[in-house]
Amino acid sequence: MTKLDERVIANMEIVLEDVCRGLPNSGGDHATRKYVAQKLVQAAKKGNTTLGGLEAVGRRALQQITQGSATRRAERGRELAGSNNQLRSAYRPH
C-alpha cells in the first residue's frame, strides 16, 4: 500500500470539498462523498497527486454518479411504463 504524504492528503481534502460544494445537503450525502473520496485515493495511490489531476478525478467521479442515477431513473421509468401497458391490455374490454 502506498503511503500518502500530508500534501497529497490536503489536496484530496480540498478537491473533495470543492467538488461536493454544489451538492444538496451542504455538500452531498455520505455515499456520494465516500465514492468521490475513494476515487481520489485510488488516483493518488497511482501517482496522480497534483491538485489539478485530483480535481479532474473528483469531477469525473461526481459525473459518473449523476449520470448513473439518471440512467437508473430512466430505466425504472421504462420498466414502469411497460408494466402499465401490460395492465392496460389485461383490463381492456374485448
C-alpha positions as protocol buffer text, in pm:
chain_id: "A"
residue {
  index: 1
  type: MET
  ca { x: 0 y: 0 z: 0 }
}
residue {
  index: 2
  type: THR
  ca { x: 134 y: 341 z: -96 }
}
residue {
  index: 3
  type: LYS
  ca { x: 153 y: 589 z: 190 }
}
residue {
  index: 4
  type: LEU
  ca { x: 22 y: 932 z: 101 }
}
residue {
  index: 5
  type: ASP
  ca { x: 204 y: 1236 z: 237 }
}
residue {
  index: 6
  type: GLU
  ca { x: 40 y: 1532 z: 408 }
}
residue {
  index: 7
  type: ARG
  ca { x: 44 y: 1748 z: 94 }
}
residue {
  index: 8
  type: VAL
  ca { x: -142 y: 1485 z: -109 }
}
residue {
  index: 9
  type: ILE
  ca { x: -396 y: 1431 z: 169 }
}
residue {
  index: 10
  type: ALA
  ca { x: -450 y: 1807 z: 190 }
}
residue {
  index: 11
  type: ASN
  ca { x: -501 y: 1822 z: -189 }
}
residue {
  index: 12
  type: MET
  ca { x: -756 y: 1539 z: -169 }
}
residue {
  index: 13
  type: GLU
  ca { x: -945 y: 1717 z: 111 }
}
residue {
  index: 14
  type: ILE
  ca { x: -953 y: 2042 z: -87 }
}
residue {
  index: 15
  type: VAL
  ca { x: -1077 y: 1866 z: -400 }
}
residue {
  index: 16
  type: LEU
  ca { x: -1343 y: 1668 z: -211 }
}
residue {
  index: 17
  type: GLU
  ca { x: -1481 y: 1986 z: -56 }
}
residue {
  index: 18
  type: ASP
  ca { x: -1464 y: 2178 z: -383 }
}
residue {
  index: 19
  type: VAL
  ca { x: -1626 y: 1906 z: -594 }
}
residue {
  index: 20
  type: CYS
  ca { x: -1907 y: 1841 z: -344 }
}
residue {
  index: 21
  type: ARG
  ca { x: -1969 y: 2208 z: -257 }
}
residue {
  index: 22
  type: GLY
  ca { x: -2256 y: 2247 z: -505 }
}
residue {
  index: 23
  type: LEU
  ca { x: -2440 y: 1934 z: -398 }
}
residue {
  index: 24
  type: PRO
  ca { x: -2760 y: 1942 z: -191 }
}
residue {
  index: 25
  type: ASN
  ca { x: -2749 y: 1896 z: 187 }
}
residue {
  index: 26
  type: SER
  ca { x: -2440 y: 2112 z: 238 }
}
residue {
  index: 27
  type: GLY
  ca { x: -2207 y: 1907 z: 24 }
}
residue {
  index: 28
  type: GLY
  ca { x: -2387 y: 1588 z: -64 }
}
residue {
  index: 29
  type: ASP
  ca { x: -2484 y: 1272 z: 113 }
}
residue {
  index: 30
  type: HIS
  ca { x: -2237 y: 1037 z: 276 }
}
residue {
  index: 31
  type: ALA
  ca { x: -2244 y: 778 z: -5 }
}
residue {
  index: 32
  type: THR
  ca { x: -2164 y: 1038 z: -272 }
}
residue {
  index: 33
  type: ARG
  ca { x: -1878 y: 1189 z: -75 }
}
residue {
  index: 34
  type: LYS
  ca { x: -1743 y: 842 z: 5 }
}
residue {
  index: 35
  type: TYR
  ca { x: -1746 y: 743 z: -364 }
}
residue {
  index: 36
  type: VAL
  ca { x: -1563 y: 1060 z: -469 }
}
residue {
  index: 37
  type: ALA
  ca { x: -1312 y: 1016 z: -184 }
}
residue {
  index: 38
  type: GLN
  ca { x: -1244 y: 655 z: -284 }
}
residue {
  index: 39
  type: LYS
  ca { x: -1176 y: 762 z: -643 }
}
residue {
  index: 40
  type: LEU
  ca { x: -938 y: 1032 z: -518 }
}
residue {
  index: 41
  type: VAL
  ca { x: -747 y: 785 z: -301 }
}
residue {
  index: 42
  type: GLN
  ca { x: -719 y: 537 z: -590 }
}
residue {
  index: 43
  type: ALA
  ca { x: -585 y: 808 z: -819 }
}
residue {
  index: 44
  type: ALA
  ca { x: -337 y: 935 z: -561 }
}
residue {
  index: 45
  type: LYS
  ca { x: -204 y: 585 z: -496 }
}
residue {
  index: 46
  type: LYS
  ca { x: -142 y: 552 z: -870 }
}
residue {
  index: 47
  type: GLY
  ca { x: 64 y: 871 z: -862 }
}
residue {
  index: 48
  type: ASN
  ca { x: -196 y: 1130 z: -963 }
}
residue {
  index: 49
  type: THR
  ca { x: -127 y: 1371 z: -677 }
}
residue {
  index: 50
  type: THR
  ca { x: -148 y: 1722 z: -824 }
}
residue {
  index: 51
  type: LEU
  ca { x: -435 y: 1946 z: -733 }
}
residue {
  index: 52
  type: GLY
  ca { x: -540 y: 1973 z: -1098 }
}
residue {
  index: 53
  type: GLY
  ca { x: -518 y: 1600 z: -1157 }
}
residue {
  index: 54
  type: LEU
  ca { x: -718 y: 1518 z: -846 }
}
residue {
  index: 55
  type: GLU
  ca { x: -974 y: 1784 z: -937 }
}
residue {
  index: 56
  type: ALA
  ca { x: -1032 y: 1611 z: -1272 }
}
residue {
  index: 57
  type: VAL
  ca { x: -1071 y: 1275 z: -1099 }
}
residue {
  index: 58
  type: GLY
  ca { x: -1317 y: 1417 z: -845 }
}
residue {
  index: 59
  type: ARG
  ca { x: -1532 y: 1586 z: -1108 }
}
residue {
  index: 60
  type: ARG
  ca { x: -1535 y: 1273 z: -1323 }
}
residue {
  index: 61
  type: ALA
  ca { x: -1642 y: 1064 z: -1022 }
}
residue {
  index: 62
  type: LEU
  ca { x: -1925 y: 1304 z: -947 }
}
residue {
  index: 63
  type: GLN
  ca { x: -2030 y: 1298 z: -1312 }
}
residue {
  index: 64
  type: GLN
  ca { x: -2036 y: 917 z: -1305 }
}
residue {
  index: 65
  type: ILE
  ca { x: -2269 y: 928 z: -1005 }
}
residue {
  index: 66
  type: THR
  ca { x: -2509 y: 1179 z: -1158 }
}
residue {
  index: 67
  type: GLN
  ca { x: -2517 y: 1003 z: -1494 }
}
residue {
  index: 68
  type: GLY
  ca { x: -2563 y: 669 z: -1324 }
}
residue {
  index: 69
  type: SER
  ca { x: -2858 y: 791 z: -1117 }
}
residue {
  index: 70
  type: ALA
  ca { x: -3019 y: 948 z: -1425 }
}
residue {
  index: 71
  type: THR
  ca { x: -2973 y: 623 z: -1614 }
}
residue {
  index: 72
  type: ARG
  ca { x: -3126 y: 421 z: -1330 }
}
residue {
  index: 73
  type: ARG
  ca { x: -3426 y: 659 z: -1315 }
}
residue {
  index: 74
  type: ALA
  ca { x: -3477 y: 630 z: -1692 }
}
residue {
  index: 75
  type: GLU
  ca { x: -3456 y: 250 z: -1680 }
}
residue {
  index: 76
  type: ARG
  ca { x: -3702 y: 239 z: -1391 }
}
residue {
  index: 77
  type: GLY
  ca { x: -3937 y: 470 z: -1581 }
}
residue {
  index: 78
  type: ARG
  ca { x: -3929 y: 238 z: -1883 }
}
residue {
  index: 79
  type: GLU
  ca { x: -3997 y: -60 z: -1657 }
}
residue {
  index: 80
  type: LEU
  ca { x: -4296 y: 113 z: -1501 }
}
residue {
  index: 81
  type: ALA
  ca { x: -4429 y: 223 z: -1840 }
}
residue {
  index: 82
  type: GLY
  ca { x: -4403 y: -135 z: -1966 }
}
residue {
  index: 83
  type: SER
  ca { x: -4587 y: -277 z: -1667 }
}
residue {
  index: 84
  type: ASN
  ca { x: -4860 y: -11 z: -1701 }
}
residue {
  index: 85
  type: ASN
  ca { x: -4908 y: -105 z: -2066 }
}
residue {
  index: 86
  type: GLN
  ca { x: -4939 y: -472 z: -1969 }
}
residue {
  index: 87
  type: LEU
  ca { x: -5201 y: -384 z: -1706 }
}
residue {
  index: 88
  type: ARG
  ca { x: -5400 y: -175 z: -1952 }
}
residue {
  index: 89
  type: SER
  ca { x: -5405 y: -451 z: -2212 }
}
residue {
  index: 90
  type: ALA
  ca { x: -5507 y: -709 z: -1950 }
}
residue {
  index: 91
  type: TYR
  ca { x: -5809 y: -499 z: -1843 }
}
residue {
  index: 92
  type: ARG
  ca { x: -5910 y: -378 z: -2187 }
}
residue {
  index: 93
  type: PRO
  ca { x: -6260 y: -493 z: -2283 }
}
residue {
  index: 94
  type: HIS
  ca { x: -6259 y: -740 z: -2575 }
}
